mmCIF file of C-alpha atoms in Angstrom:
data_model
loop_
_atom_site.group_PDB
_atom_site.id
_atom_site.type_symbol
_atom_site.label_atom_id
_atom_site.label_comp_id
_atom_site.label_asym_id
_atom_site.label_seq_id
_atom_site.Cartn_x
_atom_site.Cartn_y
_atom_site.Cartn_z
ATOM 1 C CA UNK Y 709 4.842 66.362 127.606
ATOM 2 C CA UNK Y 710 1.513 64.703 127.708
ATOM 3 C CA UNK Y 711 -0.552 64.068 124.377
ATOM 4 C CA UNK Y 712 -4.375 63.289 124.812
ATOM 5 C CA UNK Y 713 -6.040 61.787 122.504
ATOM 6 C CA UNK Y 714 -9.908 60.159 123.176
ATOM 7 C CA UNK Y 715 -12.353 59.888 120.461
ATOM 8 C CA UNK Y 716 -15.737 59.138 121.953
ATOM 9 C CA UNK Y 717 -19.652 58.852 122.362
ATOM 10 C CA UNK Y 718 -19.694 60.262 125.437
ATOM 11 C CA UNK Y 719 -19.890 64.223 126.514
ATOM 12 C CA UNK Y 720 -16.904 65.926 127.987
ATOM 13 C CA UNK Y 721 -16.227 68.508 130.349
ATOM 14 C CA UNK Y 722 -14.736 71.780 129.435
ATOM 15 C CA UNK Y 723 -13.862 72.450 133.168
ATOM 16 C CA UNK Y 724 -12.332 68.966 133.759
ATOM 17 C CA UNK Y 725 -10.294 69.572 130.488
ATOM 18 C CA UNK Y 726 -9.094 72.810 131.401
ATOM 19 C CA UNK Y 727 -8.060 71.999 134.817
ATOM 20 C CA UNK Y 728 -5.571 69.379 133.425
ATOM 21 C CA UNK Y 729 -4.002 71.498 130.850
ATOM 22 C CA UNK Y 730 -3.566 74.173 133.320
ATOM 23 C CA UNK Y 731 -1.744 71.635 136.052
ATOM 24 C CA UNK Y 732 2.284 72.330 134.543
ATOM 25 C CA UNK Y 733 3.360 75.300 136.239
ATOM 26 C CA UNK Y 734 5.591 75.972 133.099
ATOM 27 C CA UNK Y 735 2.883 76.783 130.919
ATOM 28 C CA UNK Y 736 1.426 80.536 131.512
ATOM 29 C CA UNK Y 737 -1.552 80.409 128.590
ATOM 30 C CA UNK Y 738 -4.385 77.382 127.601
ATOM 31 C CA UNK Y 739 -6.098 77.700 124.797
ATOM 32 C CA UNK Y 740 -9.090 75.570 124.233
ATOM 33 C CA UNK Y 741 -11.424 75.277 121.141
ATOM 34 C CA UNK Y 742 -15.200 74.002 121.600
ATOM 35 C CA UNK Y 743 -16.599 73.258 117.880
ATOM 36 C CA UNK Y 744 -20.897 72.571 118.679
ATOM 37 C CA UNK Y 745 -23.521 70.692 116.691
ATOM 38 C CA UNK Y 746 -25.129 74.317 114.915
ATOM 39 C CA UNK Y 747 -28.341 75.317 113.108
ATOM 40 C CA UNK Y 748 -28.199 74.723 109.432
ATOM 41 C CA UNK Y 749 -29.430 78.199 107.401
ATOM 42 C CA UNK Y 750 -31.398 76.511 104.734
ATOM 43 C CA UNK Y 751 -32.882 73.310 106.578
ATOM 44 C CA UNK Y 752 -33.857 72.334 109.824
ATOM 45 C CA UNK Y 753 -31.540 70.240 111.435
ATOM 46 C CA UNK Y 754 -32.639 67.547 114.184
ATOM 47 C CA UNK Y 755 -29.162 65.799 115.084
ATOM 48 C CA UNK Y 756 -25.677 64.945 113.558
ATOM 49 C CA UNK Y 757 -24.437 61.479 113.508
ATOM 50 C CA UNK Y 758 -20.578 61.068 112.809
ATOM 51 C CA UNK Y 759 -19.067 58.063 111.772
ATOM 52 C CA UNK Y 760 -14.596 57.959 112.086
ATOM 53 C CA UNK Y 761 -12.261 55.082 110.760
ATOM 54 C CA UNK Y 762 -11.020 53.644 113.935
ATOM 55 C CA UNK Y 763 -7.065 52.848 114.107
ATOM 56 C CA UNK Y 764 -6.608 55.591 111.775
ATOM 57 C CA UNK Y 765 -8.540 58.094 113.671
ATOM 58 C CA UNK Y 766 -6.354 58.037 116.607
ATOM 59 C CA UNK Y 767 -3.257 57.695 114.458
ATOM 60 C CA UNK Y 768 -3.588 60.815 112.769
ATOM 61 C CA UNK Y 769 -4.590 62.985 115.996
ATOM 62 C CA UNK Y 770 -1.570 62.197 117.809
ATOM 63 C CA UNK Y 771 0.225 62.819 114.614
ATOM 64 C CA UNK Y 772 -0.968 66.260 114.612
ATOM 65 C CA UNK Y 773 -0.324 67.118 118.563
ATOM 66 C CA UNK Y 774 3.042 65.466 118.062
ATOM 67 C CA UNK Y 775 3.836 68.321 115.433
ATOM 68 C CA UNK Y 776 2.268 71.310 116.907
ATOM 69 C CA UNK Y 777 4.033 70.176 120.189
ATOM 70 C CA UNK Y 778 7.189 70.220 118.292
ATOM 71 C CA UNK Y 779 6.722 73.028 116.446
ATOM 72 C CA UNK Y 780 5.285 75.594 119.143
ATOM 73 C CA UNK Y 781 7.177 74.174 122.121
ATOM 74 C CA UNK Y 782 3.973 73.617 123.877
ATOM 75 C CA UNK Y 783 3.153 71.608 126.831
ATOM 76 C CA UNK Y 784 0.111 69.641 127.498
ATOM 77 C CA UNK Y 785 -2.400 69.354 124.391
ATOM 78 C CA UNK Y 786 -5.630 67.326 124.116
ATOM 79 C CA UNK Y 787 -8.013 66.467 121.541
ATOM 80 C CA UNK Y 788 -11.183 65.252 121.945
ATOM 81 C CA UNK Y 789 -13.890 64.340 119.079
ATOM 82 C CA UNK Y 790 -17.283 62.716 119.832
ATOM 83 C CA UNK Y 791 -18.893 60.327 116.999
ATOM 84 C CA UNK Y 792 -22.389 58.901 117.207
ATOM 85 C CA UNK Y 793 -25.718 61.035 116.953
ATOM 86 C CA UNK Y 794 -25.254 64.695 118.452
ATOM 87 C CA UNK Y 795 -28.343 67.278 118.950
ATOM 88 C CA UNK Y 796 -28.466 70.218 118.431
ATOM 89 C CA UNK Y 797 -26.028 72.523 120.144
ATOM 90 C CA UNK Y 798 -24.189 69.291 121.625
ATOM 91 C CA UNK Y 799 -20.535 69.736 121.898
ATOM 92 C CA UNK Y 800 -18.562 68.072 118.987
ATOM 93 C CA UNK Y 801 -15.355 68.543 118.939
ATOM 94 C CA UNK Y 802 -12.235 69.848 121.913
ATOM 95 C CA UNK Y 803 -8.797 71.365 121.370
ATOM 96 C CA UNK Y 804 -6.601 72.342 124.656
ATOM 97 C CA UNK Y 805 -3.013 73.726 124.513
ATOM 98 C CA UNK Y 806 -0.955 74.827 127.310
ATOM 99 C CA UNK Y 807 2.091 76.775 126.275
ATOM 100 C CA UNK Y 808 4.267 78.888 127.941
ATOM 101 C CA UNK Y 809 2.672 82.010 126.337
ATOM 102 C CA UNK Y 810 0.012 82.459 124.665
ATOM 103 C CA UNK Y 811 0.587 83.209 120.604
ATOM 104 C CA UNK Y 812 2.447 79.701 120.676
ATOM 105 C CA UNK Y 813 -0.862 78.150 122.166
ATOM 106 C CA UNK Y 814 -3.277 80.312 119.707
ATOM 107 C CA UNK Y 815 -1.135 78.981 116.705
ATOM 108 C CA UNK Y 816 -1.064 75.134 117.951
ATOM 109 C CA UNK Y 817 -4.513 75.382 118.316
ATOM 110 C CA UNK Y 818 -5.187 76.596 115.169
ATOM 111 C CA UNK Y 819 -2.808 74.712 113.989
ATOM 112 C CA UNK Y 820 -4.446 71.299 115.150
ATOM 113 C CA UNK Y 821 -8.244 72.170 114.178
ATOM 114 C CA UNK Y 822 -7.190 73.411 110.544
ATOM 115 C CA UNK Y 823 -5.296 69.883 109.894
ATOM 116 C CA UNK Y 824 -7.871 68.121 111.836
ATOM 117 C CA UNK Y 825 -11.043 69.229 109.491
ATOM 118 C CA UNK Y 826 -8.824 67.883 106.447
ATOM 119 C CA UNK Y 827 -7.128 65.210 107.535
ATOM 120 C CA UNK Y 828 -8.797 63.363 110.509
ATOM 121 C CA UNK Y 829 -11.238 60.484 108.813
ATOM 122 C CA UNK Y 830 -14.457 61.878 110.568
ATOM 123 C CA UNK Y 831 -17.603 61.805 107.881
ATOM 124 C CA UNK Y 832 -20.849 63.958 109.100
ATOM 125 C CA UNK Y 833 -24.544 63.390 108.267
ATOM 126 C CA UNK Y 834 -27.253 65.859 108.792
ATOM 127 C CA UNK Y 835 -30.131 64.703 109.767
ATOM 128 C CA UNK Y 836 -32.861 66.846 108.822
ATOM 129 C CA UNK Y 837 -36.861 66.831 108.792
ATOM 130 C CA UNK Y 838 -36.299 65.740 104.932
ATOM 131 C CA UNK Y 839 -33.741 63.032 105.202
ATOM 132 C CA UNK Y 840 -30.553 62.742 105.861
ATOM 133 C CA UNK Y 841 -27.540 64.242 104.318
ATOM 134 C CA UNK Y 842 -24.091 63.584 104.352
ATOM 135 C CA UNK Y 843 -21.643 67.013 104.749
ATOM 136 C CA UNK Y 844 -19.893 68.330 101.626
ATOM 137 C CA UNK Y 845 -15.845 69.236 101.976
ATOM 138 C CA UNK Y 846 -15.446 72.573 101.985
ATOM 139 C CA UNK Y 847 -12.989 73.960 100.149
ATOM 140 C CA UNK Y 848 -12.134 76.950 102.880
ATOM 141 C CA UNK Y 849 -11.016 73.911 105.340
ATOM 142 C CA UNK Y 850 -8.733 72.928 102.262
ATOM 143 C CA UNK Y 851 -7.423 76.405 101.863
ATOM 144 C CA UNK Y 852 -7.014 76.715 105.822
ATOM 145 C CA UNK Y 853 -4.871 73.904 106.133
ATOM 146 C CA UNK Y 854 -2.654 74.934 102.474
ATOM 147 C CA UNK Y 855 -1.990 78.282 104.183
ATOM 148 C CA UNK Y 856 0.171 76.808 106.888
ATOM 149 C CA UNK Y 857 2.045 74.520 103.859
ATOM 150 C CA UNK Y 858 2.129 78.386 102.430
ATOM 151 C CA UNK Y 859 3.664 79.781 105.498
ATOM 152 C CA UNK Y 860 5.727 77.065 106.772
ATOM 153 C CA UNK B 837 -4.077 38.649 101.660
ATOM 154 C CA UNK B 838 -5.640 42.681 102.757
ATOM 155 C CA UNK B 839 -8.279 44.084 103.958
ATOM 156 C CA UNK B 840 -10.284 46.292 102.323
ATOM 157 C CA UNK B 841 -12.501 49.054 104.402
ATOM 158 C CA UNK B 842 -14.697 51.947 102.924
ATOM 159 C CA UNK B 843 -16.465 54.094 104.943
ATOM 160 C CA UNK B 844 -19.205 57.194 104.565
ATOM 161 C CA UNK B 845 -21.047 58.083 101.648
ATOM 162 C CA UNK B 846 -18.740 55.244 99.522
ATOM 163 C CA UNK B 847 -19.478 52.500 102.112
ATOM 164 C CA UNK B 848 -22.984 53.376 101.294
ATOM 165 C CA UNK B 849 -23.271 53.817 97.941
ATOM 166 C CA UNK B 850 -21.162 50.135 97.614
ATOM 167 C CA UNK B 851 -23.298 48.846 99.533
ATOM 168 C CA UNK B 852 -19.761 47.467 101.245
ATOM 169 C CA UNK B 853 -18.352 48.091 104.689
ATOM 170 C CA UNK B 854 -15.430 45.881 104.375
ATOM 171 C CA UNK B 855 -13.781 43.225 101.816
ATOM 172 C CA UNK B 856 -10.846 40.823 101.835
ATOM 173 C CA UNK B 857 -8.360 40.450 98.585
ATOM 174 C CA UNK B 858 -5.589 38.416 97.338
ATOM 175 C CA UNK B 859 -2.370 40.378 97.145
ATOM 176 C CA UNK B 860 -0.616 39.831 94.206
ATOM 177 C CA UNK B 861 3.079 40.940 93.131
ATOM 178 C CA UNK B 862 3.745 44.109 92.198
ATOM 179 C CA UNK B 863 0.457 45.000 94.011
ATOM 180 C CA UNK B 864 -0.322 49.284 93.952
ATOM 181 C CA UNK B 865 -3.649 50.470 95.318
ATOM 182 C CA UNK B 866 -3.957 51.313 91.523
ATOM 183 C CA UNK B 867 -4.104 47.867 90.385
ATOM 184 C CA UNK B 868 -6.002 46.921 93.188
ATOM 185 C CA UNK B 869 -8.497 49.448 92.491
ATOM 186 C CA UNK B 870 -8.922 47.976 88.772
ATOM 187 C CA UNK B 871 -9.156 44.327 90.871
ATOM 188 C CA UNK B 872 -12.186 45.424 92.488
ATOM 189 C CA UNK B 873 -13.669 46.981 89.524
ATOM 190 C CA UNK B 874 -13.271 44.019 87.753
ATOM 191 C CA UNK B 875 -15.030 42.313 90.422
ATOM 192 C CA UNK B 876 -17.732 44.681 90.727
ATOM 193 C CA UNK B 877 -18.203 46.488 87.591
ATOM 194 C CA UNK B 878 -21.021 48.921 89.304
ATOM 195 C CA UNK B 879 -18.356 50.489 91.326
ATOM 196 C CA UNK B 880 -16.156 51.328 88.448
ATOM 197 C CA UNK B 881 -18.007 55.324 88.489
ATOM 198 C CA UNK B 882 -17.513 55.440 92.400
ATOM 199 C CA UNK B 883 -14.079 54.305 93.079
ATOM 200 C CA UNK B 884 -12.981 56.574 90.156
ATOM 201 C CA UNK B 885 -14.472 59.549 91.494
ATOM 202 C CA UNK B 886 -11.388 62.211 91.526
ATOM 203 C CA UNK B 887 -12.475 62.996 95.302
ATOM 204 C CA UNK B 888 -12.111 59.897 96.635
ATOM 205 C CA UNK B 889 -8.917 59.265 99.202
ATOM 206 C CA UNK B 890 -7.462 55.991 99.892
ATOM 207 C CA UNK B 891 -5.349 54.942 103.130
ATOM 208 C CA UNK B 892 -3.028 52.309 103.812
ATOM 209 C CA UNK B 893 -2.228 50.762 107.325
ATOM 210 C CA UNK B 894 -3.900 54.134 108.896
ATOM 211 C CA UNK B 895 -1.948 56.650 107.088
ATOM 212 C CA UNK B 896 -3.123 58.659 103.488
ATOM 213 C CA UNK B 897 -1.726 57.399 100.368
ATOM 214 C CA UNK B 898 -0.612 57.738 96.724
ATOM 215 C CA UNK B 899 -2.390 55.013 93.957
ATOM 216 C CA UNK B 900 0.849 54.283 93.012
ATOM 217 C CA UNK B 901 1.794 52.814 96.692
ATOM 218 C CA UNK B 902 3.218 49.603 97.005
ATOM 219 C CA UNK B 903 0.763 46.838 98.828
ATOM 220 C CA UNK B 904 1.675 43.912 100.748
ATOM 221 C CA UNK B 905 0.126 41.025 102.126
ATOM 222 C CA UNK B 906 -1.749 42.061 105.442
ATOM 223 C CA UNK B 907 -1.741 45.343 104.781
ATOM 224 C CA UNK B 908 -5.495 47.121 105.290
ATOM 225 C CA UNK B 909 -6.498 49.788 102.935
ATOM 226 C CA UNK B 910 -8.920 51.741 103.200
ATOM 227 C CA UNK B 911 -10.867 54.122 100.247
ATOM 228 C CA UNK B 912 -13.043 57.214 101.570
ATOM 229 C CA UNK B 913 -14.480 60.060 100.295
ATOM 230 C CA UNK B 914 -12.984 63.789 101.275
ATOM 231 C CA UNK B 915 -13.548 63.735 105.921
ATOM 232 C CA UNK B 916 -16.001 66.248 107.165
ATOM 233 C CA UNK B 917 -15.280 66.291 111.272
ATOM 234 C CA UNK B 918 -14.751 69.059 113.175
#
């Protein structure tokens, strides 16, 4: 089942995306996750810029497919992340499942986005009318990505 | 020999995107960690910081992994994509 994998500068297309994941006549649900470039509350933001450790990158995405493939018995998936300088509502970041139904494609999702904010070596800066910043771990993408260790 | 990478806020604060090392025996990234603070003593503060991760040939690791010749490492602080 295919695994797709792209980390790039360039845009992407939610419809072109879509229309591949929904090709295998197998698989009756796609889930897809946008994540966008959003307003910061305490500073005005101009653009992101996102910097990734190529080789490893890659690596650990199709690591993460490979097991929520396994795991969920899904078809298709696809993960895209963009690095560079993003604006302001810009899309970021793309997660596509096709499963045969649809709480197997909702978890694998999940599933991928939760291990992908902790474990995928992406690095953000904010860059802001005041300088620029570089993003903070949080700890609720920690605890996101211990609760499937929890329920596993 | 390896390869060395850091990237992010530690690339930046090292003022170093990338460094190459003799391997010696019995080589961890622990005691290649005290190599490069011996090196650079300014960077003792920064690669000891509790938050910082460390990778070896594209996959996370322990301090206590082995290293080998050719190997690239890779030290980072905690990733922030999504």
């Amino acid at each position: 089942m295919s695994l797709t994998i792209r980390v790039q500068t360039a845009d992407f297309s939610l419809a072109d995306e879509y229309r591949v994941l929904a090709q295998d006549s197998r698989c009756g649900a796609v889930v897809t996750f946008t994540g966008l470039v959003r307003e910061l509350p305490d500073a005005a933001l101009t653009a992101m810029e996102l910097e990734h450790y190529p080789g490893m990158t890659e690596h650990v995405l199709e690591q993460l497919a490979q097991q929520a493939q396994q795991q969920w018995q899904t078809g298709a998936i696809t993960i895209i992340h963009r690095v560079g300088k993003l604006a302001l509502n810009e899309q970021i970041v793309f997660v596509g499942v096709a499963a045969p139904h649809r709480k197997a494609a909702f978890a694998a999702a999940m599933y991928v986005m939760d291990f992908l904010k902790t474990q995928a070596p992406f690095w953000k800066q904010e860059l802001t009318a005041s300088g620029r910043y570089w993003v903070a771990a949080k700890a609720s993408d920690q605890e996101a990505q211990q609760q499937w260790q929890r329920d596993a | 020999m390896v390869k060395v990478k850091f990237f992010a806020a530690l690339r930046e604060r090292l003022n170093c995107a990338e460094l190459t090392l003799d391997c010696g025996p019995n080589e961890t990234l622990a005691t290649l960690r005290a190599r490069l603070v011996d090196l650079h003593p300014s960077w003792q503060t920064e690669l000891h910081d509790k938050d910082v991760l460390c990778a070896k040939n594209f996959s996370f690791c322990g301090w206590q992994d082995r290293v080998s010749a050719g190997d690239e490492l890779a030290f980072f602080p905690p990733v922030t994509g999504g």
